[in-house]
Coordinates of C-alpha atoms and ligand atoms in Angstrom, one line a residue:
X1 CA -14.1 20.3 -4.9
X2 CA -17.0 18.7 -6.8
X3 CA -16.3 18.6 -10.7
X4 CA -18.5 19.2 -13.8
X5 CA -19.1 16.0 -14.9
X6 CA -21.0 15.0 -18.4
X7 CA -24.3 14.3 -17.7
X8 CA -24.5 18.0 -16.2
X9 CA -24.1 19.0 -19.8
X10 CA -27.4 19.9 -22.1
X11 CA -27.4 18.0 -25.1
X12 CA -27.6 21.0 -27.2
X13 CA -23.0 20.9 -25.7
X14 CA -23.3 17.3 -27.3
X15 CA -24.8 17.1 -30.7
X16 CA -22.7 17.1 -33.8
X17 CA -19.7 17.9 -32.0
X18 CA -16.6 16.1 -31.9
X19 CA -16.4 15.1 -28.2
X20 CA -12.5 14.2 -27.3
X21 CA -13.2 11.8 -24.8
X22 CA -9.6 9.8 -22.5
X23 CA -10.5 6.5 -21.8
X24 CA -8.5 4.0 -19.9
X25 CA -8.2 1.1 -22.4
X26 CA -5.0 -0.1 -21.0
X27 CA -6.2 -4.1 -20.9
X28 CA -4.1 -6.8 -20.6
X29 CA -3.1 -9.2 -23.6
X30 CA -1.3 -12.3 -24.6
X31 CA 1.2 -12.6 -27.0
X32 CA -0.6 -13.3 -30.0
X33 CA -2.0 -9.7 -29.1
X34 CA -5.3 -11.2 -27.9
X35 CA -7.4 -9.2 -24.9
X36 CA -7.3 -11.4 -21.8
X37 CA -9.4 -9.0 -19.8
X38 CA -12.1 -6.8 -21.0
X39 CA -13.1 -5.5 -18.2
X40 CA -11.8 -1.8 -18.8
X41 CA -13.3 -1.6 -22.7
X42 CA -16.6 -2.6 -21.4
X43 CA -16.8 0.0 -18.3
X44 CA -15.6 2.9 -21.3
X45 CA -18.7 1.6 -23.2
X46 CA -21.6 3.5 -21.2
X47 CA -19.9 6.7 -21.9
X48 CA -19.5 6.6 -25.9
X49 CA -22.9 5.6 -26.0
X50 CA -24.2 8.6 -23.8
X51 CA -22.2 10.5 -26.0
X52 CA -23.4 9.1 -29.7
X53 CA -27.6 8.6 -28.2
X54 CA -27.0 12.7 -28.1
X55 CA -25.6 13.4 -31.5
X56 CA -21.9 13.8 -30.4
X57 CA -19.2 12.4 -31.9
X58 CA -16.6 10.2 -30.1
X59 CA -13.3 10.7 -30.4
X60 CA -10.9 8.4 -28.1
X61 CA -7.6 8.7 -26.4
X62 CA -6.1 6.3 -24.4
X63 CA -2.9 4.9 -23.1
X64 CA -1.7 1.3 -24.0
X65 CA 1.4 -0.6 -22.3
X66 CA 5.0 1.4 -21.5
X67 CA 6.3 2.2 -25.0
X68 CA 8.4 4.8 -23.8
X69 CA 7.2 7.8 -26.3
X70 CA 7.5 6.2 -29.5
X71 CA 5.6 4.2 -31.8
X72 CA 6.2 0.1 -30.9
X73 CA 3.8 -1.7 -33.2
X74 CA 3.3 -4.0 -29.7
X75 CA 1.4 -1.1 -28.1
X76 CA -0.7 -0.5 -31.1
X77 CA -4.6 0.2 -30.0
X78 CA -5.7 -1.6 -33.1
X79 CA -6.6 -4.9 -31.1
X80 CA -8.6 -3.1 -29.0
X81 CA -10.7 -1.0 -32.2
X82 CA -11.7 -4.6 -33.1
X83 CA -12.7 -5.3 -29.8
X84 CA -14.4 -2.4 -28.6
X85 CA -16.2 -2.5 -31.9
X86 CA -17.3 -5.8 -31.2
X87 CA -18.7 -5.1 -27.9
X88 CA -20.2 -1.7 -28.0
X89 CA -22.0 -2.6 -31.7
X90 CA -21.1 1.3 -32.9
X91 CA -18.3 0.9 -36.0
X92 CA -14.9 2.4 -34.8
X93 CA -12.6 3.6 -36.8
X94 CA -9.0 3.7 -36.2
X95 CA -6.5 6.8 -37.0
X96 CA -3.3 5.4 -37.1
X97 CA -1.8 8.5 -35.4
X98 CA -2.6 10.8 -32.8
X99 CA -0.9 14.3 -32.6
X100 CA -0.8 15.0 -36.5
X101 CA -3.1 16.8 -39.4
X102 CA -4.0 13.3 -40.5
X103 CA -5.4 12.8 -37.3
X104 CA -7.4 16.6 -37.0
X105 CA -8.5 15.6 -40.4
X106 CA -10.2 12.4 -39.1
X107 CA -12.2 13.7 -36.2
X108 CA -14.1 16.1 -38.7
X109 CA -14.6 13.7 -41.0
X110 CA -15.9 10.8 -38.2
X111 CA -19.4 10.0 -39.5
X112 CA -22.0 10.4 -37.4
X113 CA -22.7 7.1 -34.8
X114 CA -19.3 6.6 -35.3
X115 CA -16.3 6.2 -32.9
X116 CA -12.9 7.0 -33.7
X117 CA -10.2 5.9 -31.5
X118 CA -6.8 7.0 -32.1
X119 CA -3.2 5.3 -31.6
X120 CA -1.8 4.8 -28.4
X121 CA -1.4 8.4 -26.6
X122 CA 2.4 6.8 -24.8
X123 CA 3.5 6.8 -28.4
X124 CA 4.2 10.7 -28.2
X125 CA 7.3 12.4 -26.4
X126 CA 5.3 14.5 -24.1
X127 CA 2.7 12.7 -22.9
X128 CA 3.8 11.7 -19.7
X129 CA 6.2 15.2 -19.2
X130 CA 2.6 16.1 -19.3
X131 CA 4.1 18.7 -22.3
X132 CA 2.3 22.1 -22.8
X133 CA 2.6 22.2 -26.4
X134 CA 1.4 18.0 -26.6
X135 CA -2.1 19.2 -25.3
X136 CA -2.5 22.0 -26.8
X137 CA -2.5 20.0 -29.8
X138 CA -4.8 17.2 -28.8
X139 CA -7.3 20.0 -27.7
X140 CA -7.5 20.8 -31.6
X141 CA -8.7 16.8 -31.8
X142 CA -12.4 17.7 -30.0
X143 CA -14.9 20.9 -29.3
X144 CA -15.2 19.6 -25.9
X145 CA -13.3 16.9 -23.4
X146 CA -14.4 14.1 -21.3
X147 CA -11.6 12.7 -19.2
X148 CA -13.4 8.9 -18.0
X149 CA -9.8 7.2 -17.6
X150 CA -10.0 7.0 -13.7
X151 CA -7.5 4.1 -13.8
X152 CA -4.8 7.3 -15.0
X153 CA -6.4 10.2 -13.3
X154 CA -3.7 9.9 -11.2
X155 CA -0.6 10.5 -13.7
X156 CA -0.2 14.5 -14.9
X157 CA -0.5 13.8 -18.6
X158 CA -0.6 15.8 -21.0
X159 CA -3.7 13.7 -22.4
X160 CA -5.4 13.3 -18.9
X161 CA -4.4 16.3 -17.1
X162 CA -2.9 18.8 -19.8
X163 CA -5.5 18.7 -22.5
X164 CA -8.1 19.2 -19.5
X165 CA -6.5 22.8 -19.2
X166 CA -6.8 23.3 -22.7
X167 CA -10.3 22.6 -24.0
X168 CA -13.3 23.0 -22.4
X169 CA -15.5 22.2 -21.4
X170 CA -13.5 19.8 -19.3
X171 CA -15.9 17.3 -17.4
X172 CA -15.7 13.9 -15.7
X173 CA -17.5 10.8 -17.5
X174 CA -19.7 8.3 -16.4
X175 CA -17.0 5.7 -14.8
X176 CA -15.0 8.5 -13.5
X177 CA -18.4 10.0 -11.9
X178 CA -19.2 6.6 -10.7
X179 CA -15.5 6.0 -9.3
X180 CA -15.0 9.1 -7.3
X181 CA -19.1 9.0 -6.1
X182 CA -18.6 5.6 -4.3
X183 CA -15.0 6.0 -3.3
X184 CA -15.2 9.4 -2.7
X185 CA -18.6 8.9 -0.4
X186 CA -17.0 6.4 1.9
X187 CA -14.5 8.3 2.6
X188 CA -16.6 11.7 3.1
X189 CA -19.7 10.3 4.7
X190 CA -19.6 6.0 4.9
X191 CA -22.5 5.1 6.4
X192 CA -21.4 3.2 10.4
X193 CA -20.6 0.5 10.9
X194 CA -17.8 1.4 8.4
X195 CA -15.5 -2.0 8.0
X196 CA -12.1 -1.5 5.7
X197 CA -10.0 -4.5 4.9
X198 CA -6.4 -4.2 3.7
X199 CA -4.6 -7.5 2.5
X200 CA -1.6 -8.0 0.2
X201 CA 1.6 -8.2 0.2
X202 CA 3.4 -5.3 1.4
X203 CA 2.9 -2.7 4.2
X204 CA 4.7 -0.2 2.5
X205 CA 2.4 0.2 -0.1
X206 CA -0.6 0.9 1.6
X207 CA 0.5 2.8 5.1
X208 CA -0.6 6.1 4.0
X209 CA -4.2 4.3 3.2
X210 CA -3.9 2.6 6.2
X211 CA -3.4 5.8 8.1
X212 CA -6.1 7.7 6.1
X213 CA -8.7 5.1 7.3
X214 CA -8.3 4.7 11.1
X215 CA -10.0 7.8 11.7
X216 CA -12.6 6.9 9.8
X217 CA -13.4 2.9 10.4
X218 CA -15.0 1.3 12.4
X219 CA -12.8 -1.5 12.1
X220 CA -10.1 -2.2 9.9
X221 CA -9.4 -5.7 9.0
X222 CA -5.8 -6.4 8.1
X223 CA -5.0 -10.0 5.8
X224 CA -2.2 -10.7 3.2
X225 CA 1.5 -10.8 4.0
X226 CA 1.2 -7.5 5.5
X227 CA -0.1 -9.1 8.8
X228 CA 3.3 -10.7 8.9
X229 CA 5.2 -7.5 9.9
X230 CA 2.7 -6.3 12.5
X231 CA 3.2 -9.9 13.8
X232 CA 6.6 -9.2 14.2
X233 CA 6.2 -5.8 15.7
X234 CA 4.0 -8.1 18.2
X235 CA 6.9 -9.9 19.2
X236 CA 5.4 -13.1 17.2
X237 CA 8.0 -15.7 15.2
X238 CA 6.4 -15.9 11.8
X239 CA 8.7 -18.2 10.0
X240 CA 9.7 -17.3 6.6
X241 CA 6.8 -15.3 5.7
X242 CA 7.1 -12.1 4.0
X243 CA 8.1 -9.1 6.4
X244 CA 9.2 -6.0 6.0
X245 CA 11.5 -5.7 8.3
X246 CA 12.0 -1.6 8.0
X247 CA 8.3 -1.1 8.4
X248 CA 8.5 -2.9 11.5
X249 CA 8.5 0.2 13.9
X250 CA 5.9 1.6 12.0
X251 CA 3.6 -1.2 12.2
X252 CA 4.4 -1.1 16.5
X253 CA 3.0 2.8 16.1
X254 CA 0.2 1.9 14.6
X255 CA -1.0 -0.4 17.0
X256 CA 0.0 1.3 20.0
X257 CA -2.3 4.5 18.2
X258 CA -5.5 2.8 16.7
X259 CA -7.3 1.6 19.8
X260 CA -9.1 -1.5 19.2
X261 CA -10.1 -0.7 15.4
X262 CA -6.9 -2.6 13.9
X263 CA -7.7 -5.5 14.0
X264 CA -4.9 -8.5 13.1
X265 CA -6.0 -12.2 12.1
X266 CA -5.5 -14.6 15.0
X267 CA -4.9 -17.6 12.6
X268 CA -3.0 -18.2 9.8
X269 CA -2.9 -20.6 6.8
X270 CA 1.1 -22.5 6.8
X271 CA 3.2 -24.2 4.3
X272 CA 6.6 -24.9 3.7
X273 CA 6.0 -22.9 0.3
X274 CA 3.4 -21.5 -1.7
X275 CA 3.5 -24.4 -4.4
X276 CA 3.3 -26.8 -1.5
X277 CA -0.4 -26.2 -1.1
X278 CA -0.9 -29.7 -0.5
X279 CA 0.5 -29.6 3.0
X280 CA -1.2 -26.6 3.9
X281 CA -2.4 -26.3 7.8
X282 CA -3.6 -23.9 10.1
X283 CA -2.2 -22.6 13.3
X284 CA -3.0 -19.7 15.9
X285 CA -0.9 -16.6 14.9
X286 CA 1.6 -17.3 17.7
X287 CA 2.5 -20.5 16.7
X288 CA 3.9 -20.4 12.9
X289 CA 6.7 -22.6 12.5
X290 CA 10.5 -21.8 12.0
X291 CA 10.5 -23.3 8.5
X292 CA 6.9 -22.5 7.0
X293 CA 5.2 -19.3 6.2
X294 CA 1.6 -17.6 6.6
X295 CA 0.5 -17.6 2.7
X296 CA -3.3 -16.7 4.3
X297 CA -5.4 -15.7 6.5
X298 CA -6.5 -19.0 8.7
X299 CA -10.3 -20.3 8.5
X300 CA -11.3 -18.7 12.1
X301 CA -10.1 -15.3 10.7
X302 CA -11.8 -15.9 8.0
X303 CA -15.3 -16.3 9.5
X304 CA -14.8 -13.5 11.9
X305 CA -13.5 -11.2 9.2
X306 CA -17.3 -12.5 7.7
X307 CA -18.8 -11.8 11.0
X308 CA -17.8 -8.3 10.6
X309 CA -18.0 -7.9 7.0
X310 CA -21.7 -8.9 7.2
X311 CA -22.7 -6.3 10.3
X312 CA -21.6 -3.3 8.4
X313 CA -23.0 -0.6 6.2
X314 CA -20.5 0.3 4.4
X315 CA -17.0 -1.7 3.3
X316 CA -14.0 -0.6 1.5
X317 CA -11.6 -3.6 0.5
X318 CA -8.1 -3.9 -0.8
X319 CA -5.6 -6.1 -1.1
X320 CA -6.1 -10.2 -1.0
X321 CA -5.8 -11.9 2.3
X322 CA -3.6 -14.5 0.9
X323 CA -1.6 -15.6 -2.2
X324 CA -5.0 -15.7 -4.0
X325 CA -3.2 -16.9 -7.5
X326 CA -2.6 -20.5 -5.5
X327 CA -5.2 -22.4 -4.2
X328 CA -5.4 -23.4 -1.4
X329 CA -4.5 -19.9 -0.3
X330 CA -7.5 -18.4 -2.0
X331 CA -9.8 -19.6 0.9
X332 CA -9.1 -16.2 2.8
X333 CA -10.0 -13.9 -0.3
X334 CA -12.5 -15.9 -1.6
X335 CA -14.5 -15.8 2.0
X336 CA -14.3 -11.9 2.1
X337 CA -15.6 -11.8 -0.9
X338 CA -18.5 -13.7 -0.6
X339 CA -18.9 -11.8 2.6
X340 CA -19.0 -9.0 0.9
X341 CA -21.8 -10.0 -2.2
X342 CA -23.9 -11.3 0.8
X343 CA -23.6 -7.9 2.6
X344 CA -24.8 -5.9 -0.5
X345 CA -28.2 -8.1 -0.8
X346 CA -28.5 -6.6 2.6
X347 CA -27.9 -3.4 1.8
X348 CA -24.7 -2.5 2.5
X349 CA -22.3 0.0 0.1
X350 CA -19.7 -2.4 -1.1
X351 CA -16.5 -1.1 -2.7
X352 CA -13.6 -2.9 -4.2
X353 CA -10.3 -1.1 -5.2
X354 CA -7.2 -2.6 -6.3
X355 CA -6.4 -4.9 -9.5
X356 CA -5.3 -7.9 -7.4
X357 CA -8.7 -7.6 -5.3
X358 CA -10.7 -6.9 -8.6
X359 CA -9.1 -9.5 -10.3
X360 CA -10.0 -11.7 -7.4
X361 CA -13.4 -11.0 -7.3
X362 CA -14.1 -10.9 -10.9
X363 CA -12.0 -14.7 -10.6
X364 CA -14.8 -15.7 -8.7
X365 CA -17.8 -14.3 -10.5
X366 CA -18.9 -12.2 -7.5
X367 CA -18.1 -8.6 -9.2
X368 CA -22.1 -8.2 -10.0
X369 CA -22.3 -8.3 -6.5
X370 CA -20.5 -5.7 -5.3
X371 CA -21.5 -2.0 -5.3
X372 CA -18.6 -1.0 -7.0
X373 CA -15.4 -2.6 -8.2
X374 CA -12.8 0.0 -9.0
X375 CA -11.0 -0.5 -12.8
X376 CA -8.1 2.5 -10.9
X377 CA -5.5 -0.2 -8.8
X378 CA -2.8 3.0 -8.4
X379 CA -5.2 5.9 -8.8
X380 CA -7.8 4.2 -6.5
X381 CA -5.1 3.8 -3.6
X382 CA -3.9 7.4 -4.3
X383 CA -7.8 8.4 -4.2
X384 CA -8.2 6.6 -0.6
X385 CA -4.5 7.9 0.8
X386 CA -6.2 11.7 0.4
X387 CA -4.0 13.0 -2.3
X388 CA -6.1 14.7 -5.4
X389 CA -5.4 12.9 -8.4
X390 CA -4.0 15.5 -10.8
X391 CA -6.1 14.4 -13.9
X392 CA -9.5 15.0 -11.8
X393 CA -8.3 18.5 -10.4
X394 CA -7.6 19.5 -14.2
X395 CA -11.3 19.3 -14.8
X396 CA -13.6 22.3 -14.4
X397 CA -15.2 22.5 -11.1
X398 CA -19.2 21.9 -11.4
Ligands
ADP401 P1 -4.1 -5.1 -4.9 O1 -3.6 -5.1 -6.3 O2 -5.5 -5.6 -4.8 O3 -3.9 -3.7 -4.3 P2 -1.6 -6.0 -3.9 O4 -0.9 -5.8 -5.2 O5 -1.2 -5.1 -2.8 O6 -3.2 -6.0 -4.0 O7 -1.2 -7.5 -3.3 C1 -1.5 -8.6 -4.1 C2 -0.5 -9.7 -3.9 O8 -0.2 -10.0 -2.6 C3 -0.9 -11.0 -4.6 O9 -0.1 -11.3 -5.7 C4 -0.8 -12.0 -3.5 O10 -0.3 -13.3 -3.9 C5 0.1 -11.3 -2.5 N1 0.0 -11.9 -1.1 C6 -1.1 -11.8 -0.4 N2 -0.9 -12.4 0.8 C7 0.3 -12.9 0.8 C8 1.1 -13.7 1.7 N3 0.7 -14.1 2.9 N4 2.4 -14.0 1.3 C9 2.9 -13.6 0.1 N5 2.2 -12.9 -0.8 C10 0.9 -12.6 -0.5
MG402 MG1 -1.5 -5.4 -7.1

């Protein structure tokens, strides 16, 4: 079911009023509370200023960290005011609560071109029992709401899903539009050849994606550890690489049922450990000794992987190929990648999902290049498995 989203909404829905708007600012940062990754701030950023360019006033929600329902000064949003301020150029002011008069008070008094962001939304009991009463309140925060947190869509919430249910109109901003167009589309109607790669590190993770998708590939490329149990189920010795050993069957299944669309990689980047890059070789998959493991994808995977990569029209990746974080065994990764930036200039639909495979790809300054890099790791994997992600279905249907 399509959903309302925000630009669908005239302007005259917009102006002057307080627009209650859940963003996913969940970034990462260091101790000395500094943002390591902007990313997530910066993709928020086109919706508050579609919002304020109309009149409307802001007014943010947003998850930070795990603090477990109450207030822990080490989850405080405050870092990110600063930098959100910093990078949007709008001044935001920060409400040191969330739930509470004070806070009501604020939104009406938010001048306009001004964004208020308010404290950390796991701070209160029933946010993530996704609590009746919880959203009723935070529906008193806005005349209107705008869920855009697509990296939570898939948690019931009583700030993603619950307030949805309370105040409308309830529509889908810009990132979440964008997220659930591109992911959505290759899933509904990819253009063929369709190419999906899977890569990481376990099976388990990412069967129900991996079963979702055969029907629909072309191919699908498998990379990461997750090779290693399908290796096994092949009858391969693979060393002391990572396997799964329950998933085993399952893996057999699979390629018994898919035909000639799952494709394995028939080399595979060796060591005696990951930190042991220096002694790094590559053998066919067959041949991976007793006392090393596969920590990548081998270079003649690699370029086939490219091969295929390049020849499609639309590709949906997730998951490294290798241990990405340890170079040498970033060659796999990097070389989908690349394949992937080159395949766009050619006018293919590229998608990434997953915050490894973003991580990577943003690591190597290709993320311009892709059609779309998903900021959802877990709602992004529930998205391509099939299920409805509860803090999308809340929204009203367009
Ligand atoms: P994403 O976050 O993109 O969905 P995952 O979380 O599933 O990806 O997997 C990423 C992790 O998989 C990385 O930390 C990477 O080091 C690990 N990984 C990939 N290939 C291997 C391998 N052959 N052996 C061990 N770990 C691997
Ligand atoms: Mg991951």
């Amino acid at each position: 079911m399509k959903k309302k989203t925000l630009r669908s909404l005239p302007d005259s829905q917009l102006c002057s009023k307080r627009v209650l708007v859940r963003l996913d600012l969940n970034v990462p940062i260091d101790d000395s509370g500094h943002v390591t990754d902007d990313t997530r701030i910066r993709a928020s950023i086109p919706t508050l200023e579609y919002i304020l360019k109309r009149g409307g006033r802001p007014i943010v929600l947003s998850h930070f960290g795990r603090p477990k329902g109450k207030p822990d000064p080490r989850y405080t949003l405050q870092p990110v005011a600063d930098v959100l301020e910093s990078l949007c150029g709008h001044r935001v002011v920060f409400c040191e609560t969330t739930d509470t008069d004070e806070a009501i008070k604020a939104t009406h008094e938010l001048p306009h071109g001004e964004i208020l962001l308010l404290e950390n939304t796991r701070f209160l009991v029933g946010e993530e029992s996704n609590d009746e009463g919880l959203a009723r309140t935070l529906a008193e925060l806005g005349d209107l709401f705008v869920n855009d947190a697509f990296g939570a869509a898939h948690r019931a919430h009583a700030s993603t899903a619950g307030v949805a249910r309370q105040l409308h109109p309830a529509v889908a901003g810009l990132l979440m539009e964008r997220e659930l167009d591109y992911l959505g589309g290759a899933l509904a109607d990819p253009k063929h050849p369709f190419v999906a790669i899977l890569g990481g590190s376990k099976i388990s993770g990412k069967i129900d994606v991996i079963r979702a998708l055969l029907p629909k590939v072309d191919a699908l490329l498998i990379g990461g550890a997750m090779a290693c149990t399908f290796y096994k189920a092949m009858g391969y010795e693979v060393g002391n690489s990572l396997v799964e050993p329950d998933r085993i069957d399952l893996a057999r299944e699979l390629i018994d049922t898919s035909g000639t669309r799952l494709i394995l990689p028939h080399d595979a980047m060796v060591a005696r450990n990951m930190d042991d890059g220096s002694n790094a070789h590559t053998v066919k998959r067959d041949a991976i000794p007793a006392d090393e493991a596969m920590f990548d994808i081998g270079p003649g995977t690699a370029q086939s992987y490219a091969r295929a990569i390049a020849s499609a029209k639309t590709v949906l990746w997730n998951g490294p190929m290798g241990v990405f974080e340890k170079p040498p065994f970033d060659a796999g990764t990097l070389a989908v990648a690349r394949a992937m930036a080159d395949s766009t200039d050619h006018g293919a639909i590229t998608i990434v999902g997953g915050g490894d495979s973003a991580a990577a790809v943003t690591g190597a300054r290709l993320a311009a290049r892709m059609s779309h890099v998903s900021t959802g790791g877990g709602a992004s994997l529930e998205f391509l498995e099939g299920k409805e992600l509860p803090g999308v279905a809340a929204l009203d249907d367009a």
